[in-house]
PDB file of C-alpha atoms in Angstrom:
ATOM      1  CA  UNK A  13       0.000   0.000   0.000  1.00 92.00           C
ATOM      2  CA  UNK A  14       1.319   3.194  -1.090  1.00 96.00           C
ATOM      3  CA  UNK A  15       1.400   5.916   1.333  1.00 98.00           C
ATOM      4  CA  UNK A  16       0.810   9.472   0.713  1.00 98.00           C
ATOM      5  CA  UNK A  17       1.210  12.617   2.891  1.00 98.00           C
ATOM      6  CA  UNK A  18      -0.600  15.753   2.490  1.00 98.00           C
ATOM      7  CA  UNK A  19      -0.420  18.848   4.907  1.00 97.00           C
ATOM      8  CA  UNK A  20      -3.581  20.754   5.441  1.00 98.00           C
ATOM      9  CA  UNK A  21      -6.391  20.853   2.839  1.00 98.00           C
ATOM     10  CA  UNK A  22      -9.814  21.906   1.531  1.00 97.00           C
ATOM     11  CA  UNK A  23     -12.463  19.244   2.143  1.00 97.00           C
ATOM     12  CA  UNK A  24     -13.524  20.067  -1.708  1.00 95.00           C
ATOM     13  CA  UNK A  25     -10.452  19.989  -3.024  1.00 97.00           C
ATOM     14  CA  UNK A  26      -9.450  16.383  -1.176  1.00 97.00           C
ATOM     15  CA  UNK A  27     -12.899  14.969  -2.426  1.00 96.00           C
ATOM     16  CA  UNK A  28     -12.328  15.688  -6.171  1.00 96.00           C
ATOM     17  CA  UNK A  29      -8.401  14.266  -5.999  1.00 97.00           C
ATOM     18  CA  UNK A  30      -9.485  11.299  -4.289  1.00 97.00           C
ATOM     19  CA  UNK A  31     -12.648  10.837  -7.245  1.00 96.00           C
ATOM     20  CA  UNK A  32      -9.197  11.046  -9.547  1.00 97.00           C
ATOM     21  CA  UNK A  33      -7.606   8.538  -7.444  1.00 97.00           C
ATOM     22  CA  UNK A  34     -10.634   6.057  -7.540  1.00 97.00           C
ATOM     23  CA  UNK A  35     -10.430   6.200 -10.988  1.00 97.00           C
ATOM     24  CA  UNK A  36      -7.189   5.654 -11.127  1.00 97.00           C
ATOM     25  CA  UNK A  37      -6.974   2.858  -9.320  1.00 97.00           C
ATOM     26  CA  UNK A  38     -10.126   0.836 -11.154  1.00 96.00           C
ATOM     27  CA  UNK A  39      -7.755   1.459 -13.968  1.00 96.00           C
ATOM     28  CA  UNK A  40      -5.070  -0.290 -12.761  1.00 95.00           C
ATOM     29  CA  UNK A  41      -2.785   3.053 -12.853  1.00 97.00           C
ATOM     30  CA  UNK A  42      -1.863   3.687  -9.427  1.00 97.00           C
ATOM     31  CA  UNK A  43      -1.451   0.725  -5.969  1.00 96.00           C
ATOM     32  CA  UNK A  44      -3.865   1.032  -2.988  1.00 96.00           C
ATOM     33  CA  UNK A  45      -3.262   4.092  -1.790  1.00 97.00           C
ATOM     34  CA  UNK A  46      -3.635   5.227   2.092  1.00 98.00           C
ATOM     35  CA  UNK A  47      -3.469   9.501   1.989  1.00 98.00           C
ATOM     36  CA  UNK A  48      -2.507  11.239   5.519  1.00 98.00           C
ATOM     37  CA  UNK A  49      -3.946  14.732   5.610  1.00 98.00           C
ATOM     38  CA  UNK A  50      -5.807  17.534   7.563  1.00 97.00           C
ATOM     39  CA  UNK A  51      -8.852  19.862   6.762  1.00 98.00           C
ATOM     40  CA  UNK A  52      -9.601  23.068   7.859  1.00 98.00           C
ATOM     41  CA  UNK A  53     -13.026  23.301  10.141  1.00 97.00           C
ATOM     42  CA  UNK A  54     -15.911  21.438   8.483  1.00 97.00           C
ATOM     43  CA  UNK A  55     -19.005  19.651   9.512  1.00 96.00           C
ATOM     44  CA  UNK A  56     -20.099  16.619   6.690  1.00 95.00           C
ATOM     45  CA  UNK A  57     -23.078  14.551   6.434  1.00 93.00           C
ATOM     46  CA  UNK A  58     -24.356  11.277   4.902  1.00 87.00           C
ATOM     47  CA  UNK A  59     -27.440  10.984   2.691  1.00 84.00           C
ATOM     48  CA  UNK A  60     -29.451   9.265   5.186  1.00 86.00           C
ATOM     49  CA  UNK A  61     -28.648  11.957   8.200  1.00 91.00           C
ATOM     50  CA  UNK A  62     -32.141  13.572   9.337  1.00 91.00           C
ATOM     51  CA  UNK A  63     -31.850  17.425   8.996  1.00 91.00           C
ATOM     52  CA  UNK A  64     -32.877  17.024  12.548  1.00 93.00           C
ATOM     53  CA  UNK A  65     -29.382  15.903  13.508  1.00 93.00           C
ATOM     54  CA  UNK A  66     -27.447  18.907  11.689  1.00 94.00           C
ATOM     55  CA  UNK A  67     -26.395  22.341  13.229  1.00 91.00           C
ATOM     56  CA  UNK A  68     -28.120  25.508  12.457  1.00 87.00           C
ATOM     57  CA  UNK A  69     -25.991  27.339  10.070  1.00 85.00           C
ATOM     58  CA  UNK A  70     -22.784  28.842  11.239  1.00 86.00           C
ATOM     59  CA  UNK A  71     -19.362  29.760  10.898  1.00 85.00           C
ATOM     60  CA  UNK A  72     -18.262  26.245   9.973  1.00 94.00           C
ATOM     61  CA  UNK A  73     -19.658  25.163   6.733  1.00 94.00           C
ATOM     62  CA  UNK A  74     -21.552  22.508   6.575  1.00 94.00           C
ATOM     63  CA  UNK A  75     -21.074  19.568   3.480  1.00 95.00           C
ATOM     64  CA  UNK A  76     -23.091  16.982   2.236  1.00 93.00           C
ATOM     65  CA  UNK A  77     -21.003  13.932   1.167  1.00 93.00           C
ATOM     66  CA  UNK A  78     -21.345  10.283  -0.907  1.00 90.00           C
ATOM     67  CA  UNK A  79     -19.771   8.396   2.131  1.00 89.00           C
ATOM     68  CA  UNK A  80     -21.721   6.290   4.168  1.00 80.00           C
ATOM     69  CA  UNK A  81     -22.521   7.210   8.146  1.00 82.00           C
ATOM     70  CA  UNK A  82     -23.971   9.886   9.676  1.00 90.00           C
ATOM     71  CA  UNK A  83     -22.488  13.737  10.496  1.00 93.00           C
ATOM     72  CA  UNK A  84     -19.523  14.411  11.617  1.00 95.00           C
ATOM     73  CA  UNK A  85     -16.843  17.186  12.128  1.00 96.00           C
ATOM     74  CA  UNK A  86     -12.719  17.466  10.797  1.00 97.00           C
ATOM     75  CA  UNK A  87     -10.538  20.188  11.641  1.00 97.00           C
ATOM     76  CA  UNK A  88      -6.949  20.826  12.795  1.00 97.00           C
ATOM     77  CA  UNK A  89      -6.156  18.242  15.164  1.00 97.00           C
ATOM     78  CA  UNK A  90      -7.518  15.414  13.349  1.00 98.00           C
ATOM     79  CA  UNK A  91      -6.094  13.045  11.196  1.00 98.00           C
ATOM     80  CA  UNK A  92      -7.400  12.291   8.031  1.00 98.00           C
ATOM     81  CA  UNK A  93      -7.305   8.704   6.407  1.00 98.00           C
ATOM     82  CA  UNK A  94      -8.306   8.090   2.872  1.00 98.00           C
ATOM     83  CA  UNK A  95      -8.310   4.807   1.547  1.00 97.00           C
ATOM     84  CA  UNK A  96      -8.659   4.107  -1.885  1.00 97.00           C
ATOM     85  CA  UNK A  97      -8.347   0.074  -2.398  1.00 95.00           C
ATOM     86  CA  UNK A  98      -9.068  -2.277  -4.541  1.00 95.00           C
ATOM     87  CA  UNK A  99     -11.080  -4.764  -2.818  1.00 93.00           C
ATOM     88  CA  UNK A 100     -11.122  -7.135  -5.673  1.00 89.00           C
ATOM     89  CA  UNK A 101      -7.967  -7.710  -5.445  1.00 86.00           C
ATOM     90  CA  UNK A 102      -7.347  -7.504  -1.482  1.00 79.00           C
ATOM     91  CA  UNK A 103     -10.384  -9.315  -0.767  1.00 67.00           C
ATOM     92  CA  UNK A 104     -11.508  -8.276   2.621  1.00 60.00           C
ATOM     93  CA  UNK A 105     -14.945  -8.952   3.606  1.00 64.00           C
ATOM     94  CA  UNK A 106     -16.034  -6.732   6.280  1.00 85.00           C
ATOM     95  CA  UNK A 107     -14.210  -3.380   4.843  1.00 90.00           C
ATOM     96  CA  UNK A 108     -15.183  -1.259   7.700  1.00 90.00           C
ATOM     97  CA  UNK A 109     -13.518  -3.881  10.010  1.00 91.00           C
ATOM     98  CA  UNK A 110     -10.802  -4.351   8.642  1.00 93.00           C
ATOM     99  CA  UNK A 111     -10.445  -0.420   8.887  1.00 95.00           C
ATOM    100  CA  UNK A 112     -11.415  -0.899  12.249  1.00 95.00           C
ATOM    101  CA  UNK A 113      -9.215  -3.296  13.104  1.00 94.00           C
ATOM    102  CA  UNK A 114      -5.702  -1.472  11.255  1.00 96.00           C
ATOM    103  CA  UNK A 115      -6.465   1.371  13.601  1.00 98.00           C
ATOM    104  CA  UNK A 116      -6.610  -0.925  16.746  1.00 97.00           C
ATOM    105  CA  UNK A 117      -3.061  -2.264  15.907  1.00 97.00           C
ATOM    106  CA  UNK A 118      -2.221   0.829  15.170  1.00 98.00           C
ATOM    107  CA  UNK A 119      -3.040   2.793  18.792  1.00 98.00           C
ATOM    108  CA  UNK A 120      -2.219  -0.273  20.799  1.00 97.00           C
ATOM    109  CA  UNK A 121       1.281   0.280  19.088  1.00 97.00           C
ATOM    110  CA  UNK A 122       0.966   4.122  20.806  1.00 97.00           C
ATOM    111  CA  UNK A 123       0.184   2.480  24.107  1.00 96.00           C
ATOM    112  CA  UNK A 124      -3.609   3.682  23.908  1.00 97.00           C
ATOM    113  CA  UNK A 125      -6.261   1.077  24.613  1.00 96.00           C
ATOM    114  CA  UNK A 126      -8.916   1.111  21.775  1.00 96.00           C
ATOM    115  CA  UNK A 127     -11.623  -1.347  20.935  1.00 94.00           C
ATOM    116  CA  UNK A 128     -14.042  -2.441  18.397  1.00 90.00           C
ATOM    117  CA  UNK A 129     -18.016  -1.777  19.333  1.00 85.00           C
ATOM    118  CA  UNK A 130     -19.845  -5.142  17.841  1.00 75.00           C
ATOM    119  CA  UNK A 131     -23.362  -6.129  18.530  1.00 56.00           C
ATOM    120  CA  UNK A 132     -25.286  -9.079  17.216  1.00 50.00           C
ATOM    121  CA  UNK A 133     -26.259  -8.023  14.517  1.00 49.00           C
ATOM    122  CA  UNK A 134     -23.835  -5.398  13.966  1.00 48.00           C
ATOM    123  CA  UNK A 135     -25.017  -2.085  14.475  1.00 45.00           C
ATOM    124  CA  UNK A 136     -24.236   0.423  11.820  1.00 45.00           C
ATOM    125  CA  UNK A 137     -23.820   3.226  14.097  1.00 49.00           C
ATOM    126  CA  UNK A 138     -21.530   1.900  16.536  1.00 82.00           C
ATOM    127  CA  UNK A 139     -18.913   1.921  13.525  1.00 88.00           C
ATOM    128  CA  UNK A 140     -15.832   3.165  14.659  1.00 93.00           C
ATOM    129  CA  UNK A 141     -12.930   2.735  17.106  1.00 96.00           C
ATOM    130  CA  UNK A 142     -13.615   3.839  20.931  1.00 95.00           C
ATOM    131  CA  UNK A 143     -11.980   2.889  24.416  1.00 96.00           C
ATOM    132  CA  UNK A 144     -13.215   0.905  26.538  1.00 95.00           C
ATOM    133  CA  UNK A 145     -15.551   3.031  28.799  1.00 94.00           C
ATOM    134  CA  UNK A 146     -16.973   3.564  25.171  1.00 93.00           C
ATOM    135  CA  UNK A 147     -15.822   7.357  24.238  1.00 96.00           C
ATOM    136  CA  UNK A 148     -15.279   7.336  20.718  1.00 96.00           C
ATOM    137  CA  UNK A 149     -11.919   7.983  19.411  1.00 98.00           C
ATOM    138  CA  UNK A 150     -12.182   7.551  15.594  1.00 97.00           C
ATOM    139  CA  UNK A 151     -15.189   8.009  12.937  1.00 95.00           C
ATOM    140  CA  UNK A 152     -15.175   6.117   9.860  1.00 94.00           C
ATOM    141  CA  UNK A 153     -17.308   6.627   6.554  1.00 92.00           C
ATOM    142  CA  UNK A 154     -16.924   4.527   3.553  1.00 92.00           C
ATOM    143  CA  UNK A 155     -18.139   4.269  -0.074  1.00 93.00           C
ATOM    144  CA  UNK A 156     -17.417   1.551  -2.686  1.00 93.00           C
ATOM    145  CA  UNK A 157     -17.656   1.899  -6.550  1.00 92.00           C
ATOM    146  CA  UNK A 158     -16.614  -0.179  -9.221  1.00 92.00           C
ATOM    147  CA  UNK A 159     -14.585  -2.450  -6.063  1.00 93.00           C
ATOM    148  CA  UNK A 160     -12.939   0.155  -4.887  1.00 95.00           C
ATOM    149  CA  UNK A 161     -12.497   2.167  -1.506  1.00 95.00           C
ATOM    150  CA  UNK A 162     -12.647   5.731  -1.154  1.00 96.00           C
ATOM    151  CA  UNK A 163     -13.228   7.834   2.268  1.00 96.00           C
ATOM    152  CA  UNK A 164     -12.049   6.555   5.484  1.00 96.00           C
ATOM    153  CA  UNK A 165     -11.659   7.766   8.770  1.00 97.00           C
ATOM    154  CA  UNK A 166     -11.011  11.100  11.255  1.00 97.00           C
ATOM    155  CA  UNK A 167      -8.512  10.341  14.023  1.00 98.00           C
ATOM    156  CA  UNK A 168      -8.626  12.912  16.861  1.00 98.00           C
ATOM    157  CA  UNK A 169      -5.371  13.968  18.090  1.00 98.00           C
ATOM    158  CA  UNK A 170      -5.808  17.385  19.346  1.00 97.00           C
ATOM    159  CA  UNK A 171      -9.467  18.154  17.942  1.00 96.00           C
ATOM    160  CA  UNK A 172     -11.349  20.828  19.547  1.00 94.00           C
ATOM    161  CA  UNK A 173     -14.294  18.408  20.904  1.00 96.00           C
ATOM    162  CA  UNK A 174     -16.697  21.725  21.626  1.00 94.00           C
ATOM    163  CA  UNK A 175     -16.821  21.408  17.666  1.00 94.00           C
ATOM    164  CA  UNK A 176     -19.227  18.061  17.917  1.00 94.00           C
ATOM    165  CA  UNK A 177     -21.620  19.359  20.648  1.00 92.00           C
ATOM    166  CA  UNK A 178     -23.442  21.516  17.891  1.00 91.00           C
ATOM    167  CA  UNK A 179     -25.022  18.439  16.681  1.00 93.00           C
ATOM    168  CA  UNK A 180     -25.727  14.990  16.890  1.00 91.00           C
ATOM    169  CA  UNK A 181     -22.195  13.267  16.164  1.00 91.00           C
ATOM    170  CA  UNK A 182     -22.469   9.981  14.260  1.00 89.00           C
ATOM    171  CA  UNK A 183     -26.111   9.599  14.771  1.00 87.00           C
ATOM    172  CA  UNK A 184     -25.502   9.453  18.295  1.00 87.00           C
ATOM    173  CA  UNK A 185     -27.397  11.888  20.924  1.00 88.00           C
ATOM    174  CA  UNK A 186     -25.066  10.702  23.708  1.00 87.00           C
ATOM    175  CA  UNK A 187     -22.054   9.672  22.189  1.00 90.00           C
ATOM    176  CA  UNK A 188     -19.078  11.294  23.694  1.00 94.00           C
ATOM    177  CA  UNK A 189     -16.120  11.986  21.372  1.00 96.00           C
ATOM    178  CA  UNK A 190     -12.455  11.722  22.630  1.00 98.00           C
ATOM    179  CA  UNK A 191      -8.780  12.699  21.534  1.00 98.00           C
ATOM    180  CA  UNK A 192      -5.480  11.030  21.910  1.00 98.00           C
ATOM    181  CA  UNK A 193      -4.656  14.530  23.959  1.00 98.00           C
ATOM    182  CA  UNK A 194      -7.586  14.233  26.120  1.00 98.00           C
ATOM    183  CA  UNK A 195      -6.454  10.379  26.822  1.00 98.00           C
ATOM    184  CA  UNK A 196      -3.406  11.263  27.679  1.00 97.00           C
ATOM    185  CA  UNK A 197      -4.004  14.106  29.887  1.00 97.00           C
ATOM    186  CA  UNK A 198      -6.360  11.685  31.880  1.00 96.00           C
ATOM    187  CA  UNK A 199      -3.237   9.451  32.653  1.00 95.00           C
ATOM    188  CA  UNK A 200      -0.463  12.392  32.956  1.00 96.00           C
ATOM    189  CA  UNK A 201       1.511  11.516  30.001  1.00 95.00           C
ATOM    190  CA  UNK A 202       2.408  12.700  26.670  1.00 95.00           C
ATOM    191  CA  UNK A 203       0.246  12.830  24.093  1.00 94.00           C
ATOM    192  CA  UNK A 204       1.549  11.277  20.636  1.00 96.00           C
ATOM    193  CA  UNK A 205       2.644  14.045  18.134  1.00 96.00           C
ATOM    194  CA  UNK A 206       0.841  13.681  14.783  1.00 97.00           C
ATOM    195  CA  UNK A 207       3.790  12.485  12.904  1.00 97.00           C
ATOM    196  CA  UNK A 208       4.033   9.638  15.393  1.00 98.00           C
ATOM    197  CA  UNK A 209       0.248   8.903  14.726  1.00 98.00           C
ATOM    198  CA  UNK A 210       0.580   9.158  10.855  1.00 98.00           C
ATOM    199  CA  UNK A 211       3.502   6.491  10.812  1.00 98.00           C
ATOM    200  CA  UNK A 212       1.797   4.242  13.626  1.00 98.00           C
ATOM    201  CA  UNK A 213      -1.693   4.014  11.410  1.00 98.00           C
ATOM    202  CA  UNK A 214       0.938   3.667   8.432  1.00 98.00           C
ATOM    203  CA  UNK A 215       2.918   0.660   9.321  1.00 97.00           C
ATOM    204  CA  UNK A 216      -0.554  -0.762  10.844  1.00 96.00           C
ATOM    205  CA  UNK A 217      -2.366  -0.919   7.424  1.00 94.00           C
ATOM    206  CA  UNK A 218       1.309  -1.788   5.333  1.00 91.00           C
ATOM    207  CA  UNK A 219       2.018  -4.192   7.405  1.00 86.00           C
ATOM    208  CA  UNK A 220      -1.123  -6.265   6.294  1.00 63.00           C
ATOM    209  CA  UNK A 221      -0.969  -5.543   2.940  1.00 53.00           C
TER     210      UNK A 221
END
């Protein structure tokens, strides 16, 4: 898997590269392709989220988006995953865990404790990776076309968590978002840096390539 890093950019602008990239990888052009990158302040939202669940307009626009899941928020702080794959030839069959599961490995490897939320059946909206007293840590949102990946998931590092009390996070009324800062504060250590985290979640998903 091919890893690029990007510094800070538009959530418009990173959609339309990454369509490029999908295309490019149905083609056969380019290798699976995990991208490392930040937005500035932004608040996105699945077809399916009730208008119910959004903020009133404000100073942080607000997108509408062709991933799956519900509304969430990126800003500085947060790390960005894209992951455009081809599943055809990789195979897995629960995407989202696998996802999931590459972020597990790679915050155990940061010496934060981070767990999967299943429930039988699996419950849609308990996607995502969250400690275990249940604060979630990561938000994932995935679409497929023509077998392969695109979107992926919002790390927090350092996010300003105000930002997600202006609506209803992930579909979740009571959900309670965390950051690897906020973690570590809670134990009196040091947090991870974000280069740390971006080659952590790196050798995580390369190493199962």
């Amino acid at each position: 898997m091919q890893r690029v890093d990007l510094g800070q950019v538009e959530y418009g602008q990173a959609i339309a590269e990454m369509a490029g990239w999908v295309r490019q990888r149905q083609q056969g052009l380019i290798a699976d392709r995990l991208v490392l990158l930040n937005h500035p302040p932004v608040i996105t939202y699945g077809a399916r989220t009730p208008a119910a669940e959004l903020p009133a307009p404000g100073a942080i626009p607000l997108v509408p988006v062709d991933r799956g899941g519900q509304a969430t928020y990126h800003g500085p702080g947060q790390l960005i995953g894209y992951l455009v794959v081809n599943l055809r030839e990789r195979g897995p069959a629960d995407v989202v865990r696998w996802v999931e599961d590459g972020l597990i490995r790679a915050l155990h490897a940061l010496g934060v404790a981070a767990i999967r939320r299943d429930t039988p059946p699996r419950a849609q909206s308990l996607v995502g990776v969250w400690t275990p007293d249940h604060r979630k840590l990561v938000s994932i949102g995935m679409r497929i076309r023509g077998g392969v990946t695109s979107h992926g998931f919002a790390l927090n590092v350092t996010s300003d968590l105000a930002a997600f009390e202006a609506f209803t996070a992930c579909g979740l009324p009571e959900v309670a978002m965390t950051s690897l800062a906020e973690l570590a504060a809670e134990r009196g250590v040091t947090a991870p840096v974000e280069a740390a985290v971006r080659d952590a979640v790196a050798e995580a998903f390369q190493a199962r390539a």
